[in-house]
XYZ file of C-alpha atoms in Angstrom:
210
model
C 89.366 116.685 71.405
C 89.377 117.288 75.373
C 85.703 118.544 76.955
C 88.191 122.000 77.166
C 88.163 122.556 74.020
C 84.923 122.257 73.065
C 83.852 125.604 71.027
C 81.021 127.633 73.140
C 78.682 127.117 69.808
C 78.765 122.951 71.040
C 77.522 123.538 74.435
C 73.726 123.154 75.525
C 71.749 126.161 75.843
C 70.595 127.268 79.338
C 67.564 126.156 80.163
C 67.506 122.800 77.490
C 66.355 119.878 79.403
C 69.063 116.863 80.218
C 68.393 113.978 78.157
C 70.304 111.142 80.160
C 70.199 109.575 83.661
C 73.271 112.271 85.633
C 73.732 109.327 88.197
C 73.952 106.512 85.531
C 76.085 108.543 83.285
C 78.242 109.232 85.855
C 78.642 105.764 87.009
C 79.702 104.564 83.197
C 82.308 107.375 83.346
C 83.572 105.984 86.730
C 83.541 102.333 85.224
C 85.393 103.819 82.093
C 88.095 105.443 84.171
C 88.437 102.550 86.450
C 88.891 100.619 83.242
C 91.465 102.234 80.662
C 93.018 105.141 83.674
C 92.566 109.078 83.478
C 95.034 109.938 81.174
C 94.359 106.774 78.275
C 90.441 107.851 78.663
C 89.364 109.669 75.155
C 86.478 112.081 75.176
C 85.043 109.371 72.452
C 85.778 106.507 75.395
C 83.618 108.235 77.537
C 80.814 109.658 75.399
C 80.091 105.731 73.850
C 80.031 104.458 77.403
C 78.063 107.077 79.240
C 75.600 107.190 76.285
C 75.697 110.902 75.915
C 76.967 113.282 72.924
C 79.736 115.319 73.854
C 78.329 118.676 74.333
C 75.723 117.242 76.406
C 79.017 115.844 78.771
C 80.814 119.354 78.222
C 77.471 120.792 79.517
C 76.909 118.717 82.111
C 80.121 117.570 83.956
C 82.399 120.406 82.692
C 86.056 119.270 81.222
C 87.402 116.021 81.721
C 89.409 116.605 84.436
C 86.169 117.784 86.685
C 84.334 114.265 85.484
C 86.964 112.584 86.307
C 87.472 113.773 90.040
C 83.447 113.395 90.538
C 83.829 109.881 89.223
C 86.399 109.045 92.036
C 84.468 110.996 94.369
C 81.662 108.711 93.433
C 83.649 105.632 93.568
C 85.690 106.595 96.994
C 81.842 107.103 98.990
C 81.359 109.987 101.397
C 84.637 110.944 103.176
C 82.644 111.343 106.340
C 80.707 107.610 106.189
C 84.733 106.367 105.427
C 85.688 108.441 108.213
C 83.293 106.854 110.926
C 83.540 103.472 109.993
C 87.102 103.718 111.465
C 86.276 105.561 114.385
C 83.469 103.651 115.037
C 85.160 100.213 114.680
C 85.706 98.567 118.229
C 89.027 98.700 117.416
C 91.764 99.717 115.325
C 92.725 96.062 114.646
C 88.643 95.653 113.000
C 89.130 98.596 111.256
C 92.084 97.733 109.131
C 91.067 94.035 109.213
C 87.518 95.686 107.366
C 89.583 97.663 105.123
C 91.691 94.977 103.960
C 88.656 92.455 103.469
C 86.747 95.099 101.741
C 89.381 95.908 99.108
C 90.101 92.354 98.171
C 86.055 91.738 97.963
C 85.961 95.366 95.742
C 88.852 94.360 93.727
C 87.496 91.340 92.157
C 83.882 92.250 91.589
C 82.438 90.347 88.775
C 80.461 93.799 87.606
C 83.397 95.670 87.229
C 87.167 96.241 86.640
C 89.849 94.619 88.462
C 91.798 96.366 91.280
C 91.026 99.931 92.781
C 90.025 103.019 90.539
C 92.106 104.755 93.148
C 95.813 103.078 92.927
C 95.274 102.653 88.988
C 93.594 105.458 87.384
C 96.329 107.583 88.114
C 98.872 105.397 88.351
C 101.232 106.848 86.121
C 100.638 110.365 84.452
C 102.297 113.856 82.870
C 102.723 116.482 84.053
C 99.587 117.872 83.126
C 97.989 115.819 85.397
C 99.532 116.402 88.394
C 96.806 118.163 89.993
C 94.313 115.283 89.618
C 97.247 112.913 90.711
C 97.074 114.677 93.973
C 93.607 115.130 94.561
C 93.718 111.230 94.779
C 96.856 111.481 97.083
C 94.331 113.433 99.053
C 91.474 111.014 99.155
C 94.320 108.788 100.275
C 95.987 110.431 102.889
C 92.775 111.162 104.687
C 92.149 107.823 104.937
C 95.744 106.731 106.258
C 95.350 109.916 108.685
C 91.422 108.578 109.653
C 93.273 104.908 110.517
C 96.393 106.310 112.264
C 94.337 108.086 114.777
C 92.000 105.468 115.257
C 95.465 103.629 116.301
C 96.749 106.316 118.617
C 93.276 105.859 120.074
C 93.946 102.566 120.982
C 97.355 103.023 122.076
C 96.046 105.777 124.744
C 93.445 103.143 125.915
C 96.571 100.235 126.458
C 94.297 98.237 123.947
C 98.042 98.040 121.861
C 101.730 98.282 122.882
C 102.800 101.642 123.137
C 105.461 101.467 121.604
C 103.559 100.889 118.095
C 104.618 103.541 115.669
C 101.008 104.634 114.618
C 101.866 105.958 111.065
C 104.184 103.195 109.834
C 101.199 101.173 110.519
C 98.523 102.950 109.183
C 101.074 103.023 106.216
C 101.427 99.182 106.092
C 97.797 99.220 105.556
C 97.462 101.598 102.789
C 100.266 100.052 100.804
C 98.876 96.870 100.938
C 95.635 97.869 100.016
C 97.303 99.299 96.991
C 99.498 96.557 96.521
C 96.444 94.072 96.427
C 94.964 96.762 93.725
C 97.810 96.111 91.277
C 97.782 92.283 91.775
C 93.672 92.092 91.214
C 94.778 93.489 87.642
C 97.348 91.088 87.537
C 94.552 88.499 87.724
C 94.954 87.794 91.238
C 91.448 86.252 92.970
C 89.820 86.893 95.939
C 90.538 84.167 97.714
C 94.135 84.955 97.286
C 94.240 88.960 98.015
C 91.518 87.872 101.665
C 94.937 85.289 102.189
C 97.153 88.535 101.979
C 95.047 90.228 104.106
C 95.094 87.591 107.003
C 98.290 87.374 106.750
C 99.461 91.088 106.348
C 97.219 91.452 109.977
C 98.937 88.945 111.938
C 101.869 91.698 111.995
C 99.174 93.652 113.744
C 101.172 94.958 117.157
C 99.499 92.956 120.396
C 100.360 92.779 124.038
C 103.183 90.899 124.709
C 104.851 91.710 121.388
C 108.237 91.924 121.783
C-alpha cells in the first residue's frame, strides 16, 4: 500500500507527539532509496528501515513521493553551499577536479550504498514517476548550469582558450560523474573511479591547446 492511500482513520492525530528521531528517520529513508531506487522501494522497505509504523511516516513525511524528494534533497546538500563551492573555487579547472574526486570518494563509502542516489534512484521509472524523475533532472541541471558559468568565468578572464565550448564541458563533467555512479555499483573502487577522474581532466581545455 503507497503512504497515498493510507485511510484518514491511520493517520496521527494533531497534536500526538512524534515518537522517532525526524533527522535519523529521514536519513534511513535516504539510505533505503539510495539502496533498492524510488520506484522498487515498498512502504514496508521503508517503515523496517526508518523504524517507524506507517501512519507515523504518512503523518510525518506525507506520501512517498514527498519522502522521497526530501531524502534526495537531504542527500544532494544545500543547493546554495553546492552553488558556492564552484564559484568560489580558484578556478573552473579545481572545481570540476573537486567534483570528480568527491564523487568517486562518495561513491564507495564503506557506510553506505555504492554509486550516487542521484544517477540510480531514478534511473529507470514509469510513467508515474516522471515528475520525481525530473525533479532530479533539476538538481542536476543546476549543477551543470553552476559549473558552466564558473567556466565562462574563466574564459572572460583568458584563464582558458576561448574557444572552449562551456556547456559541452560542463556536460563532460556531469556525465562522468554519472558514469562513475553506475560503475561504483558495478563494483568499481575508488582507486579506480579517482584514475577516471585524472584522466577524464587532462582533456581539461589549457592555453596552447590546439
Amino acid at each position: 500500500m503507497e503512504l497515498s492511500d493510507q485511510p484518514p482513520s491511520l493517520r496521527r492525530k494533531t497534536g500526538r507527539p512524534l515518537s522517532f528521531n525526524r533527522d535519523a528517520a529521514l536519513e534511513q529513508a535516504m539510505l533505503t532509496f539510495w539502496r533498492h531506487g524510488y520506484e522498487t522501494t515498498s512502504i514496508v522497505d521503508l517503515t523496517q528501515a526508518m523504524g517507524v509504523t506507517a501512519p507515523s511516516l504518512y503523518a510525518t513525511f506525507g506520501d512517498k513521493r514527498r519522502l522521497f524528494l526530501e531524502a534526495a534533497a537531504l542527500y544532494a546538500g544545500d543547493p546554495e553551499e553546492r552553488a558556492r563551492a564552484i564559484d568560489d573555487a580558484p578556478s573552473a579547472y579545481d572545481a570540476a577536479r573537486a567534483m570528480l574526486a568527491g564523487a568517486a570518494i562518495a561513491y564507495t563509502g564503506d557506510a553506505t550504498p555504492p554509486g550516487c542516489l542521484l544517477a540510480s534512484a531514478t534511473a529507470s521509472g514509469s510513467a508515474a514517476s516522471r515528475d520525481v524523475q525530473a525533479a532530479i533532472a533539476d538538481i542536476r541541471g543546476r549543477i551543470r548550469t553552476t559549473l558552466e558559468a564558473r567556466i565562462r568565468r574563466d574564459i572572460d578572464a583568458g584563464t582558458m582558450p576561448f574557444s572552449t565550448n562551456p556547456a559541452a564541458l560542463a556536460g563532460l563533467v556531469l556525465a562522468v560523474v554519472q558514469g562513475m555512479s553506475v560503475l561504483a555499483r558495478d563494483g568499481a573502487q575508488r582507486a579506480a573511479l579517482i584514475a577516471i577522474a585524472d584522466a577524464a581532466m587532462g582533456a581539461w581545455p589549457r592555453h596552447g591547446d590546439p
